[in-house]
Coordinates of C-alpha atoms in Angstrom, one line a residue:
M1 CA 22.5 -9.5 17.6
S2 CA 20.7 -12.4 19.2
N3 CA 17.7 -14.0 17.6
P4 CA 17.2 -11.6 14.7
K5 CA 13.6 -11.3 13.4
T6 CA 13.3 -12.6 9.8
A7 CA 10.7 -11.4 7.4
L8 CA 9.6 -13.1 4.2
V9 CA 8.4 -10.6 1.6
L10 CA 6.4 -12.1 -1.3
G11 CA 5.9 -10.0 -4.4
C12 CA 3.1 -9.9 -6.9
G13 CA 3.0 -11.8 -10.2
A14 CA -0.4 -13.4 -10.6
A15 CA 0.1 -17.1 -11.6
R16 CA 3.8 -16.7 -11.4
G17 CA 3.4 -16.0 -7.7
L18 CA 2.9 -19.7 -7.2
T19 CA 6.7 -19.9 -7.1
H20 CA 6.3 -18.6 -3.5
I21 CA 5.0 -22.0 -2.5
G22 CA 8.3 -23.6 -3.6
V23 CA 10.2 -20.9 -1.7
L24 CA 8.2 -21.7 1.5
K25 CA 8.8 -25.4 1.1
T26 CA 12.5 -25.0 0.8
L27 CA 12.8 -22.5 3.7
E28 CA 11.0 -25.0 5.9
K29 CA 13.2 -27.8 4.6
Y30 CA 16.3 -25.9 5.8
K31 CA 14.6 -24.8 9.0
I32 CA 14.9 -21.1 8.2
P33 CA 12.7 -19.3 10.7
I34 CA 10.0 -16.9 9.4
D35 CA 8.9 -14.4 12.0
I36 CA 7.0 -11.9 9.8
V37 CA 5.2 -12.4 6.5
V38 CA 4.4 -9.4 4.1
G39 CA 2.9 -9.7 0.7
T40 CA 1.5 -8.0 -2.3
S41 CA -1.2 -9.4 -4.6
M42 CA -0.5 -13.1 -5.2
G43 CA 2.2 -12.8 -2.5
A44 CA -0.6 -11.6 -0.1
M45 CA -2.7 -14.7 -0.9
I46 CA 0.1 -17.2 -0.5
G47 CA 1.7 -15.4 2.5
G48 CA -1.7 -14.9 4.2
A49 CA -2.5 -18.6 3.8
Y50 CA 0.9 -19.5 5.3
A51 CA 0.5 -17.0 8.2
A52 CA -2.9 -18.4 8.9
G53 CA -1.4 -21.8 9.5
L54 CA -1.5 -23.7 6.2
R55 CA 1.6 -25.8 5.5
P56 CA 3.4 -25.2 2.2
E57 CA 2.4 -28.8 1.2
Q58 CA -1.3 -28.0 1.8
I59 CA -1.1 -24.8 -0.3
E60 CA 0.8 -26.8 -3.0
E61 CA -2.0 -29.5 -3.0
I62 CA -4.6 -26.8 -3.5
A63 CA -2.6 -25.1 -6.3
C64 CA -1.9 -28.3 -8.1
E65 CA -5.2 -30.2 -7.7
T66 CA -7.6 -27.4 -8.3
N67 CA -9.4 -27.4 -11.6
W68 CA -8.5 -23.7 -12.5
L69 CA -10.6 -23.7 -15.7
K70 CA -13.7 -24.7 -13.6
V71 CA -12.8 -22.1 -11.0
A72 CA -12.5 -19.4 -13.7
R73 CA -16.0 -20.3 -15.1
I74 CA -17.4 -19.9 -11.5
L75 CA -15.7 -16.6 -10.9
F76 CA -16.6 -15.0 -14.2
P77 CA -20.1 -13.5 -14.0
K78 CA -22.8 -14.3 -16.6
R79 CA -23.2 -10.6 -17.3
L80 CA -20.2 -8.3 -17.9
Q81 CA -19.6 -6.0 -15.0
M82 CA -18.2 -2.5 -15.5
A83 CA -16.2 -2.5 -12.3
G84 CA -14.2 -5.6 -13.2
L85 CA -14.4 -8.9 -15.1
L86 CA -14.4 -11.2 -12.1
D87 CA -17.2 -11.5 -9.6
G88 CA -16.0 -9.9 -6.4
G89 CA -18.4 -11.9 -4.2
R90 CA -17.3 -15.2 -5.6
V91 CA -13.6 -14.2 -5.2
Q92 CA -14.3 -13.6 -1.5
D93 CA -16.0 -17.0 -1.2
F94 CA -12.9 -18.6 -2.8
L95 CA -10.6 -16.9 -0.3
L96 CA -12.9 -17.8 2.6
A97 CA -12.7 -21.5 1.6
L98 CA -8.9 -21.1 1.4
V99 CA -8.1 -19.4 4.7
G100 CA -11.3 -19.4 6.7
E101 CA -12.9 -16.5 8.6
R102 CA -10.2 -14.9 10.8
N103 CA -8.6 -11.6 11.7
I104 CA -5.0 -10.7 10.8
Q105 CA -4.1 -9.9 14.4
D106 CA -5.0 -13.4 15.5
L107 CA -2.7 -15.2 12.9
K108 CA 0.1 -17.5 14.0
I109 CA 2.7 -15.3 12.3
P110 CA 2.5 -11.4 12.1
F111 CA 1.2 -10.5 8.7
A112 CA 0.6 -7.5 6.5
C113 CA -0.3 -6.9 2.9
V114 CA -0.4 -3.9 0.6
A115 CA -3.2 -2.4 -1.5
T116 CA -3.6 0.8 -3.4
D117 CA -6.3 3.5 -3.0
I118 CA -7.5 3.9 -6.6
W119 CA -8.5 7.5 -6.1
T120 CA -5.5 8.9 -4.2
G121 CA -2.7 6.5 -5.1
D122 CA -2.0 6.0 -1.4
E123 CA -0.2 2.8 -0.3
I124 CA -2.5 1.1 2.1
V125 CA -1.0 -1.3 4.6
L126 CA -3.6 -3.9 5.8
N127 CA -2.4 -5.4 9.1
S128 CA -5.6 -5.8 11.1
G129 CA -9.2 -6.9 10.6
S130 CA -10.5 -9.5 8.1
L131 CA -7.8 -11.5 6.4
V132 CA -10.1 -12.4 3.5
N133 CA -10.9 -8.7 2.9
A134 CA -7.2 -7.7 3.1
I135 CA -6.2 -10.4 0.5
R136 CA -9.2 -9.6 -1.7
A137 CA -8.1 -5.9 -1.8
S138 CA -4.4 -6.7 -2.4
I139 CA -5.1 -9.1 -5.3
S140 CA -7.6 -6.8 -7.1
F141 CA -5.8 -6.3 -10.3
P142 CA -7.4 -3.3 -12.1
F143 CA -9.9 -4.2 -14.9
L144 CA -9.8 -7.9 -13.9
F145 CA -11.2 -7.5 -10.4
S146 CA -13.7 -4.9 -9.1
P147 CA -12.1 -2.7 -6.4
M148 CA -12.5 -3.7 -2.8
K149 CA -14.3 -1.2 -0.5
I150 CA -12.8 -1.0 3.0
D151 CA -14.0 1.9 5.2
S152 CA -14.2 4.9 2.9
R153 CA -11.6 3.7 0.4
L154 CA -11.7 1.8 -2.9
L155 CA -8.7 -0.5 -3.0
V156 CA -7.0 -2.3 -5.9
D157 CA -3.9 -4.4 -6.3
G158 CA -0.9 -3.4 -4.1
G159 CA 1.5 -4.0 -7.0
V160 CA 0.3 -0.7 -8.5
V161 CA 2.4 1.2 -5.9
N162 CA 4.5 -1.5 -4.2
P163 CA 5.3 -4.8 -5.9
L164 CA 7.7 -6.0 -3.2
P165 CA 6.9 -4.3 0.2
T166 CA 10.3 -4.6 1.9
N167 CA 9.7 -1.2 3.6
I168 CA 6.6 -2.7 5.4
A169 CA 8.6 -5.6 6.7
R170 CA 11.3 -3.3 8.1
N171 CA 8.6 -1.1 9.8
M172 CA 7.3 -4.3 11.4
G173 CA 10.7 -4.9 13.1
A174 CA 12.4 -7.2 10.7
D175 CA 16.2 -7.5 11.1
I176 CA 16.6 -9.8 8.1
I177 CA 14.5 -9.6 4.9
I178 CA 14.2 -12.4 2.4
A179 CA 12.3 -11.1 -0.6
V180 CA 10.9 -13.2 -3.5
V181 CA 10.5 -11.5 -6.9
A182 CA 7.8 -13.1 -9.1
T183 CA 7.8 -10.4 -11.8
P184 CA 9.6 -11.4 -15.0
P185 CA 12.6 -9.1 -15.6
I186 CA 12.6 -6.8 -18.6
D187 CA 16.0 -5.8 -19.9
R188 CA 15.6 -2.0 -20.5
H189 CA 17.9 0.2 -22.5
I190 CA 17.7 3.9 -23.5
K191 CA 17.7 4.0 -27.3
K192 CA 17.4 6.9 -29.7
M193 CA 15.4 6.4 -32.9
N194 CA 14.5 8.4 -36.0
S195 CA 10.8 8.7 -36.2
G196 CA 10.8 7.8 -39.9
R197 CA 8.9 9.3 -42.8
M198 CA 5.1 9.5 -43.1
I199 CA 4.0 8.4 -46.6
T200 CA 1.1 10.5 -48.0
P201 CA -0.2 11.0 -51.5
K202 CA 1.3 14.6 -51.4
K203 CA 3.2 16.6 -48.9
I204 CA 0.8 18.1 -46.3
L205 CA 1.7 21.4 -44.7
A206 CA 0.5 22.7 -41.4
P207 CA -3.0 24.2 -41.5
V208 CA -3.2 28.0 -41.7
S209 CA -6.2 28.3 -39.4
S210 CA -8.3 26.2 -36.9
S211 CA -11.2 25.9 -39.5
A212 CA -8.7 24.5 -42.0
F213 CA -7.5 22.0 -39.4
Y214 CA -11.0 20.7 -38.6
K215 CA -11.9 20.5 -42.2
R216 CA -8.8 18.4 -43.0
F217 CA -9.2 16.3 -39.9
L218 CA -12.9 15.4 -40.7
N219 CA -12.0 14.6 -44.3
Y220 CA -9.9 11.7 -43.1
F221 CA -13.0 10.1 -41.5
D222 CA -14.9 10.6 -44.8
K223 CA -12.4 8.7 -46.8
E224 CA -13.0 5.0 -47.3
N225 CA -9.3 4.3 -47.0
H226 CA -7.2 6.7 -44.9
N227 CA -4.4 4.3 -44.2
L228 CA -1.3 6.5 -44.6
S229 CA 1.3 3.6 -44.4
S230 CA 3.7 2.8 -47.2
G231 CA 1.7 -0.4 -48.0
K232 CA 4.7 -2.6 -47.1
K233 CA 4.0 -5.6 -44.9
D234 CA 5.0 -4.8 -41.3
D235 CA 7.4 -7.3 -39.7
I236 CA 6.6 -6.1 -36.2
I237 CA 3.9 -8.2 -34.5
S238 CA 1.4 -6.1 -32.6
P239 CA 0.2 -7.5 -29.3
G240 CA -3.6 -8.0 -28.7
I241 CA -5.3 -5.9 -26.0
R242 CA -4.8 -8.5 -23.3
Q243 CA -1.1 -8.8 -24.1
K244 CA -0.8 -5.0 -24.2
M245 CA -2.3 -4.7 -20.7
I246 CA 0.0 -7.4 -19.3
Q247 CA 3.1 -6.1 -21.0
V248 CA 2.5 -2.5 -19.9
G249 CA 1.8 -3.7 -16.4
T250 CA 5.0 -5.7 -16.3
I251 CA 7.1 -2.8 -17.5
M252 CA 5.7 -0.4 -14.9
E253 CA 6.0 -3.1 -12.2
N254 CA 9.7 -3.6 -13.0
M255 CA 10.3 0.2 -12.8
I256 CA 8.6 0.6 -9.5
L257 CA 10.2 -2.6 -8.2
N258 CA 13.7 -1.4 -8.9
L259 CA 13.1 2.0 -7.3
R260 CA 11.6 0.4 -4.2
L261 CA 14.5 -1.9 -3.8
E262 CA 16.9 1.0 -4.1
A263 CA 15.1 2.8 -1.3
E264 CA 14.7 -0.3 0.9
P265 CA 16.9 -3.2 -0.2
A266 CA 16.3 -6.8 0.9
D267 CA 19.1 -8.8 2.5
I268 CA 18.4 -11.8 0.3
I269 CA 16.5 -11.7 -3.0
I270 CA 15.2 -14.9 -4.5
N271 CA 14.6 -14.7 -8.2
P272 CA 12.9 -17.8 -9.6
D273 CA 13.3 -18.5 -13.3
L274 CA 9.8 -17.6 -14.6
G275 CA 10.7 -18.6 -18.2
D276 CA 7.8 -18.3 -20.6
I277 CA 5.0 -19.1 -18.1
Q278 CA 2.2 -16.7 -18.7
F279 CA 0.6 -14.2 -16.4
M280 CA -2.6 -16.2 -15.8
D281 CA -1.4 -19.8 -16.5
F282 CA -2.4 -21.4 -13.2
T283 CA -2.2 -24.8 -14.9
G284 CA 1.6 -24.5 -14.7
A285 CA 1.5 -24.7 -10.8
K286 CA 3.7 -27.7 -10.4
E287 CA 6.4 -26.2 -12.7
L288 CA 6.3 -22.9 -10.9
I289 CA 6.6 -24.4 -7.5
T290 CA 9.6 -26.4 -8.6
R291 CA 11.3 -23.2 -10.0
G292 CA 10.7 -21.5 -6.6
Q293 CA 12.4 -24.5 -4.9
K294 CA 15.4 -24.4 -7.2
A295 CA 15.8 -20.6 -6.8
T296 CA 15.7 -20.9 -3.0
E297 CA 18.2 -23.9 -3.0
Y298 CA 20.5 -21.7 -4.9
Q299 CA 20.4 -19.0 -2.2
Q300 CA 20.4 -21.3 0.9
E301 CA 24.1 -21.1 1.6
K302 CA 24.0 -17.3 1.4
I303 CA 21.0 -17.4 3.8
Y304 CA 22.9 -19.6 6.3
R305 CA 26.0 -17.3 6.2
L306 CA 23.7 -14.2 6.8
F307 CA 22.1 -15.9 9.8
E308 CA 25.5 -16.9 11.2
S309 CA 26.9 -13.3 10.9
R310 CA 23.8 -11.8 12.5
N311 CA 23.8 -14.4 15.4
K312 CA 27.4 -13.7 16.4
P313 CA 27.6 -12.2 19.9
E314 CA 28.8 -8.6 19.9
E315 CA 32.4 -8.2 21.0
K316 CA 32.9 -6.0 24.1
H317 CA 35.4 -3.2 23.9
G318 CA 38.7 -3.9 25.6
E319 CA 38.6 -7.6 25.1

């Protein structure tokens, strides 16, 4: 195979997606060609900026020098919106300042990003039209951002259905896929547990009729104290609502990610060490970029070997 097309696929991960900048810097350092860029969520933002012509160093400067606390104050509306916590119009203004007003089909590098139709669950591939609108749709994390309306669809974060869209890169003609995972891994096991014993003042039997059920159920609301626990201090720390949302999202993202990679594997997977950096900690930009660089350095020999094997001329039969 001569001159194989190489796609860089950048996954979702919110602030952790800033590791993508370090990956881009290192790939350029070793002159690894990037012919196609595909992204989801934060990967769509970083990938879209790169495809639009911004150098990794420029994106790094923006990520590291921006006062993210001030940006957050600008993006959050003065009045709470039911559609999402962040002001969609201001988010688009932020993206417009980042990449400018341009169409995807006019970019230096072929680009596509993924969003999700919130009503149907369809995977929506955005590969033409406004780059700002496409990124805005792909990063619209449910509850945090209001959905993005494009044509007759309401679109939210692409990570809901496809956290690492290697399938899209393959459909765009990629021969080699380098994928970057910015989702922290969760070590899952199947475990069986006894559900324990419910401590009540006296043993409660099943109700004999529907009226008995409703009477008993309503009685619990009338009691000043209807806590049926044993009274012992619980040594399990319960997460707050924000932490629950992030943790549930991460677990689901991991499950979908693994299934997607089984169906459409990448040739090279770069897994930056995300450590304990939090979902929305944009103030850790420099550290995240460094981790992206280290993870890519670790894989660069493997990338070289892959390119060498794909660039070898095909042997003719009989020679």
